[in-house]
C-alpha positions as MATLAB code, in Angstrom:
seq = 'MAAGQLKRCPSPNPIYFRLRLEYFLNMVNHAKEMITQLLSSAGVTVNGKSPGDIIIHNEQLYSRVLRGGSLALGESYMDGWWDCDAVDVFISKVLRTNTEKGVRIQWRFVLFYLSNLVFNRQSRRRASIVGEKHYDVGNDLYQAMLDKRLVYTCGYWKHAKNLDEAQEAKFDLVCKKLNLKPGMKILDIGCGWGSFAKFAAEKYKVNVVGVTISKEQAQFARKLCEGLPVEIRLIDYRAIDEKFDHIVSLGMFEHVGVKNYRTYMKVAERCLKDNGLFLLHTIGYYRSARGGDPWLDKYIFPNGMLPSIAQIGKAIEKLFIIEDLHNFGAYYDLTLMAWSNNFNRAWPELKSRYSGRFYRMWNYYLLSCAGAFRAREMQLWQIVLSKKGVIGGYDSIR';
ca = [
      16.422   12.275   53.865;
      13.690   11.820   56.166;
      10.370   10.888   55.306;
       8.149   13.886   53.471;
      11.393   15.898   53.562;
      11.705   17.942   49.806;
      15.421   18.126   48.906;
      16.430   21.567   48.160;
      17.539   22.987   44.861;
      20.676   24.544   45.509;
      20.681   28.897   44.985;
      20.708   30.264   41.833;
      24.090   31.747   40.691;
      23.055   35.888   40.847;
      26.500   36.225   38.521;
      25.652   33.615   36.412;
      22.212   34.687   35.512;
      23.235   38.322   36.169;
      25.982   37.168   32.427;
      23.908   35.460   31.065;
      21.105   38.294   30.762;
      24.342   40.834   29.610;
      25.101   37.794   26.956;
      21.889   37.647   25.374;
      21.533   41.445   25.946;
      24.532   42.069   23.795;
      23.333   39.854   20.709;
      19.684   41.331   20.753;
      21.891   44.620   20.635;
      24.138   43.295   17.936;
      21.563   41.832   15.838;
      19.061   45.045   16.251;
      22.456   46.913   14.844;
      23.767   44.641   12.260;
      20.194   44.144   11.383;
      19.243   48.375   10.985;
      22.285   48.620    9.109;
      21.391   45.927    6.774;
      17.875   48.136    6.149;
      19.799   51.557    5.987;
      21.680   50.383    3.159;
      18.624   49.222    1.028;
      16.766   52.963    1.554;
      14.672   51.330    5.114;
      14.522   53.111    8.022;
      13.504   51.718   11.367;
      10.319   53.126   12.727;
      10.838   55.736    9.620;
       7.401   57.351    7.843;
       7.940   56.373    4.096;
       5.645   53.807    2.797;
       8.674   50.926    2.088;
       9.643   51.581    6.345;
       8.959   49.409    8.649;
       7.591   49.481   11.947;
       8.847   47.214   15.134;
       6.379   45.956   17.506;
       8.873   43.244   19.195;
      12.274   44.244   19.840;
      13.316   40.414   19.096;
      12.584   40.571   15.494;
      16.138   41.152   15.193;
      17.538   38.220   17.107;
      14.757   36.459   14.837;
      15.629   37.064   11.431;
      19.798   37.009   12.119;
      18.929   33.215   12.870;
      16.478   32.435   10.516;
      16.640   34.381    7.350;
      13.542   34.793    5.029;
      11.377   32.033    7.098;
      11.640   34.356   10.431;
      11.073   37.326    8.146;
       7.684   35.974    6.763;
       6.041   34.026   10.488;
       7.173   37.297   12.414;
       5.157   39.587   10.289;
       2.457   37.132   10.594;
       2.385   36.796   14.078;
       2.354   41.092   14.040;
       6.460   41.127   15.367;
       6.136   44.426   12.317;
       4.430   46.340   10.052;
       5.030   48.436    6.864;
       2.067   50.423    5.090;
       3.520   48.688    1.879;
       5.413   45.559    1.809;
       5.708   45.097   -1.807;
       7.666   48.114   -1.706;
      10.642   47.503    1.494;
      10.817   43.724   -0.149;
      11.789   45.002   -3.148;
      14.062   46.899   -1.335;
      15.878   44.041   -0.095;
      16.460   42.206   -3.204;
      17.302   44.619   -5.184;
      20.596   45.620   -2.655;
      21.089   42.022   -2.286;
      20.263   42.757    2.032;
      19.129   39.502    2.845;
      22.246   37.776    2.356;
      23.330   39.970    4.885;
      22.033   37.385    6.967;
      23.651   34.231    8.039;
      22.810   31.248    6.963;
      21.713   29.069    9.287;
      22.153   25.096    9.708;
      17.874   24.265    9.279;
      18.386   25.511    5.773;
      21.069   23.805    4.917;
      19.200   20.755    5.463;
      16.488   22.126    3.548;
      18.368   22.799    0.778;
      20.231   19.609    1.231;
      17.209   17.534    1.223;
      15.886   19.261   -2.241;
      19.100   17.883   -3.181;
      18.590   13.858   -2.022;
      15.383   13.383   -1.793;
      12.415   13.820   -4.644;
       9.892   16.116   -2.717;
       7.798   16.364   -6.176;
       7.183   12.366   -6.581;
       3.920   11.258   -7.962;
       3.786   10.202   -4.295;
       4.121   13.720   -2.430;
       2.301   15.884   -5.843;
      -1.047   15.864   -4.260;
       0.167   18.205   -1.054;
       0.630   21.239   -3.207;
      -3.087   20.670   -4.155;
      -3.903   19.687   -1.053;
      -2.555   22.795    0.934;
      -3.072   25.691   -1.637;
      -4.944   25.334   -3.940;
      -8.007   24.040   -2.359;
      -7.633   26.379    0.415;
     -11.090   28.047   -0.415;
     -12.089   28.728   -4.195;
     -14.415   31.317   -2.539;
     -10.928   32.992   -1.818;
      -9.995   32.794   -5.524;
     -13.055   33.711   -6.623;
     -12.575   36.641   -4.710;
      -9.407   37.884   -5.494;
      -9.037   36.448   -9.110;
     -10.277   38.207  -11.802;
     -13.667   37.262  -13.815;
     -11.894   33.633  -15.325;
      -9.945   31.937  -12.930;
      -6.396   32.512  -14.400;
      -4.152   31.856  -11.681;
      -0.979   33.014  -13.840;
       0.921   36.116  -14.900;
      -1.748   38.690  -17.162;
      -0.393   40.276  -20.281;
      -0.518   44.188  -19.901;
       1.227   44.807  -22.629;
      -2.580   47.013  -24.116;
      -4.535   46.125  -21.146;
      -6.278   48.616  -18.321;
      -7.672   46.001  -16.122;
      -7.053   42.600  -14.889;
      -9.851   40.990  -16.268;
      -8.034   42.719  -20.251;
      -4.536   41.366  -19.240;
      -6.044   37.412  -18.300;
      -7.451   37.950  -21.729;
      -4.887   39.694  -23.580;
      -2.564   36.522  -22.295;
      -4.951   33.898  -23.410;
      -5.261   35.005  -26.765;
      -1.679   35.187  -26.555;
      -1.321   31.509  -25.522;
      -3.936   30.865  -28.800;
      -1.883   33.003  -31.664;
       1.696   31.954  -30.665;
      -0.034   27.822  -31.226;
      -1.656   29.088  -34.051;
      -4.428   27.033  -33.121;
      -7.548   26.311  -35.288;
     -10.552   24.085  -35.135;
     -10.708   20.780  -34.584;
      -7.563   20.614  -32.715;
      -6.675   18.847  -29.992;
      -4.627   20.305  -27.539;
      -3.277   19.389  -23.654;
      -3.004   21.367  -20.542;
      -1.463   20.375  -18.011;
      -1.980   22.057  -14.839;
      -5.354   23.437  -15.973;
      -6.175   25.068  -12.874;
      -9.527   25.923  -13.080;
     -10.459   25.181  -16.525;
      -9.925   28.776  -17.554;
      -7.752   28.418  -20.243;
      -9.747   25.179  -21.667;
     -13.243   27.412  -21.442;
     -11.600   30.137  -23.845;
      -9.697   28.015  -25.980;
     -12.958   25.698  -26.593;
     -15.032   28.538  -27.105;
     -13.019   31.590  -28.870;
     -10.527   28.904  -31.442;
     -13.025   25.533  -31.076;
     -10.595   23.705  -30.050;
     -10.948   20.040  -28.063;
      -9.017   20.074  -25.114;
      -7.640   18.132  -22.392;
      -6.588   19.911  -18.954;
      -5.256   17.934  -16.156;
      -5.034   18.330  -12.225;
      -4.140   16.958   -9.084;
      -6.472   18.843   -7.017;
      -9.717   17.768   -6.545;
     -11.230   21.642   -5.915;
      -9.911   22.912   -8.994;
     -11.051   19.322  -10.806;
     -14.523   19.670   -9.972;
     -15.284   23.339  -10.798;
     -13.404   23.156  -14.033;
     -15.121   20.452  -14.487;
     -19.085   22.364  -14.850;
     -16.651   25.893  -15.664;
     -16.524   23.725  -19.196;
     -19.811   22.352  -19.641;
     -21.127   21.567  -22.677;
     -17.936   22.286  -24.480;
     -15.322   19.097  -26.301;
     -13.288   19.902  -22.321;
     -12.296   16.716  -20.419;
     -10.643   17.471  -17.224;
      -9.391   14.483  -15.255;
      -7.388   14.613  -12.141;
      -4.140   13.219  -12.948;
      -0.525   13.360  -12.556;
       1.207   15.021  -15.512;
       2.823   11.078  -15.654;
       0.275    9.528  -16.476;
      -0.707   10.823  -19.735;
       0.364    8.983  -22.268;
      -1.628    9.863  -25.931;
      -0.357   12.188  -29.604;
      -1.847   16.053  -29.090;
      -2.042   19.009  -32.191;
      -0.432   21.636  -29.728;
       0.619   21.535  -25.518;
       0.534   24.356  -23.293;
       1.590   24.784  -19.591;
      -0.063   27.212  -17.852;
       2.333   28.409  -14.020;
       2.609   23.806  -12.932;
       6.234   23.556  -14.094;
       7.320   25.735  -10.380;
       5.456   22.351   -8.469;
       7.889   19.491  -11.066;
      10.840   20.203   -9.193;
      14.599   20.316  -10.730;
      14.368   15.840  -10.041;
      11.217   15.716  -12.554;
      12.355   17.982  -14.952;
      13.157   15.721  -17.704;
      10.828   13.234  -17.222;
       7.891   16.265  -17.864;
       9.942   17.352  -20.740;
      10.072   13.351  -21.854;
       6.566   13.355  -21.217;
       5.469   16.526  -23.163;
       7.351   14.739  -26.175;
       6.259   11.541  -25.979;
       2.687   13.425  -26.592;
       3.084   15.958  -29.129;
       2.836   14.973  -32.800;
       6.047   16.008  -34.703;
       4.600   18.587  -36.194;
       3.393   20.367  -32.911;
       4.187   23.320  -30.360;
       4.906   23.076  -26.547;
       4.280   26.393  -24.668;
       5.847   26.155  -21.498;
       5.160   29.833  -19.301;
       6.505   29.487  -15.514;
       8.337   31.660  -13.538;
      11.664   31.426  -13.168;
      14.881   32.333  -11.236;
      17.921   34.244  -12.001;
      19.618   31.563  -10.936;
      19.763   27.388  -11.000;
      18.379   26.382   -6.983;
      18.281   23.154   -5.508;
      14.837   24.018   -3.588;
      12.491   27.027   -2.915;
      12.278   30.315   -0.461;
      11.334   28.149    2.882;
       8.949   30.813    4.219;
       6.732   30.210    0.877;
       8.143   26.711    0.900;
       6.121   25.860    4.136;
       3.517   28.125    3.646;
       2.388   28.490    0.502;
       3.747   25.962   -2.805;
       4.385   23.296   -0.222;
       7.746   21.607   -2.339;
       7.952   24.270   -4.873;
      10.837   25.418   -6.850;
      11.314   27.797  -10.406;
      13.195   27.062  -12.755;
      16.429   28.781  -14.801;
      16.960   29.098  -17.962;
      19.909   26.924  -17.570;
      17.920   23.887  -16.700;
      15.235   24.382  -18.234;
      18.061   23.926  -21.281;
      19.720   20.728  -19.934;
      15.705   18.957  -19.515;
      14.858   19.722  -22.806;
      18.177   18.738  -24.678;
      17.604   16.218  -28.139;
      14.155   16.927  -27.313;
      12.829   19.940  -28.300;
      14.106   23.397  -29.428;
      13.802   26.558  -28.437;
      11.500   28.403  -30.861;
      10.437   31.480  -28.775;
      11.339   33.231  -25.192;
       8.947   35.580  -24.010;
      10.323   37.243  -20.679;
       7.107   39.955  -18.888;
       8.179   39.214  -15.497;
       7.047   42.667  -14.974;
       3.823   42.157  -15.815;
       3.320   39.638  -12.600;
       4.413   43.030  -10.145;
       0.623   44.544  -11.792;
      -1.334   41.242  -11.355;
       0.257   40.794   -7.926;
      -0.936   43.465   -6.483;
      -4.570   43.573   -8.254;
      -5.145   40.297   -6.570;
      -3.560   41.976   -3.420;
      -6.127   44.543   -4.581;
      -9.618   42.787   -4.984;
      -8.220   40.173   -1.963;
      -8.037   43.374    0.658;
     -11.983   44.575   -0.609;
     -12.943   40.771   -0.037;
     -12.068   40.354    2.991;
     -14.888   41.280    5.697;
     -17.338   39.619    3.534;
     -13.948   36.585    3.412;
     -12.347   36.774    6.971;
     -15.600   35.299    8.638;
     -14.564   31.792    7.066;
     -10.452   32.668    7.710;
      -8.075   33.906   10.335;
      -6.688   37.030   11.286;
      -3.101   35.251   10.660;
      -4.562   33.701    7.332;
      -5.093   37.283    6.470;
      -1.740   38.510    6.658;
      -0.275   35.235    5.950;
      -1.955   36.018    2.446;
      -1.272   39.548    2.127;
       2.764   38.620    3.220;
       2.087   35.972   -0.053;
       1.005   38.240   -2.601;
       2.935   41.601   -1.496;
       6.393   39.920   -1.714;
       6.485   37.734   -4.045;
       5.092   41.945   -6.053;
       8.358   42.878   -3.889;
      10.608   40.312   -5.991;
       9.125   41.239   -8.971;
       9.604   44.578   -9.282;
      12.948   43.831   -8.274;
      13.951   41.590  -10.898;
      14.604   38.793   -8.530;
      11.805   36.544  -10.209;
      11.022   36.150  -14.042;
       7.781   34.831  -16.169;
       8.541   33.008  -19.459;
       6.832   31.646  -22.350;
       8.823   29.450  -23.551;
       7.829   28.330  -27.230;
       9.279   24.697  -28.130;
       9.027   22.474  -30.892;
      10.773   18.630  -31.584;
      12.102   18.929  -34.942;
      12.090   22.983  -35.578;
       9.498   24.427  -37.414;
      10.349   25.040  -41.033;
      11.371   28.206  -42.150;
      11.147   29.412  -39.034;
       9.149   30.311  -35.985;
       6.824   34.225  -36.386;
       8.159   35.584  -32.582;
       4.241   36.798  -31.615;
       4.065   39.598  -29.020;
];
């Protein structure tokens, strides 16, 4: 080749490109037809006018969701590829008819679940990840979204008319189930912003030790409970080794992970006095799983997963006796919708500190979870446990 002479690329083959284009278009059309039929079976119309119908802004959505499942569905919503007047209604319809099972499983999701099977994604070293990524995102967000007490768990709506009443009723229910008396020493595993510790210390005159892995929560909780017999510790639950009259854990077990369920229960057993009670308040799943939803894991609750009754039962074997099991998962739908309404009302004040993509992500999180609880795919359990059984039996409180 002469100096300075450029090597010419071979001429493109028009037949090859035409075949590739036809293949791509056929795949897009196949995906569109398949997704449209699946949604139709769930009562969802593409570009329809009902609240649960979805509006498509990008036709590539169909093949993206077919390839990527729930992760792709959530990410494409964040990207603005589709909209829906009521995401909660849409998700509820899809889950209620098992529509998502029609989308084929991809190898990357198989690998995701295998990683949960092989590795301990909730080890001590990794335990702080969810605190840093989710709970430390900003107290201003949670103060705007939650009730006046900053309770980030399901409310008890049996007689409540609003979120504040539902959360106070939940705390009172917990205290009555544990039969709290003045002067008792209570352990709160996963104490959040200290809301339960403050309530129990003020209303039932008990001493509370709360533990959390979130720096933002710990700082806030210490200020909130200032002047009360409440101690807030920034530690992992596995480091606790002292005796308490009763133990409570509200909305923390979802971060423990199946590989640590037995360890968690052993910690609770060693820290509970022989005649004490342990109240476990947790979101639950209707079947045993080895990992969480890929979208929630990536964007909302890293390393989180929901336990099944079977997994909890195995974890407490020879350690605890179940005295009471109370399922009020339907109330989480009401709680999440209240949080969503609060978040959207506060968005004009929040948007200077959070991006538009964050807004879509957070809306999708709240509304999709509300839809999952409405479809009864997810449950909320309050389980009262004792070490040796309550003599004469335990009186269930509702």
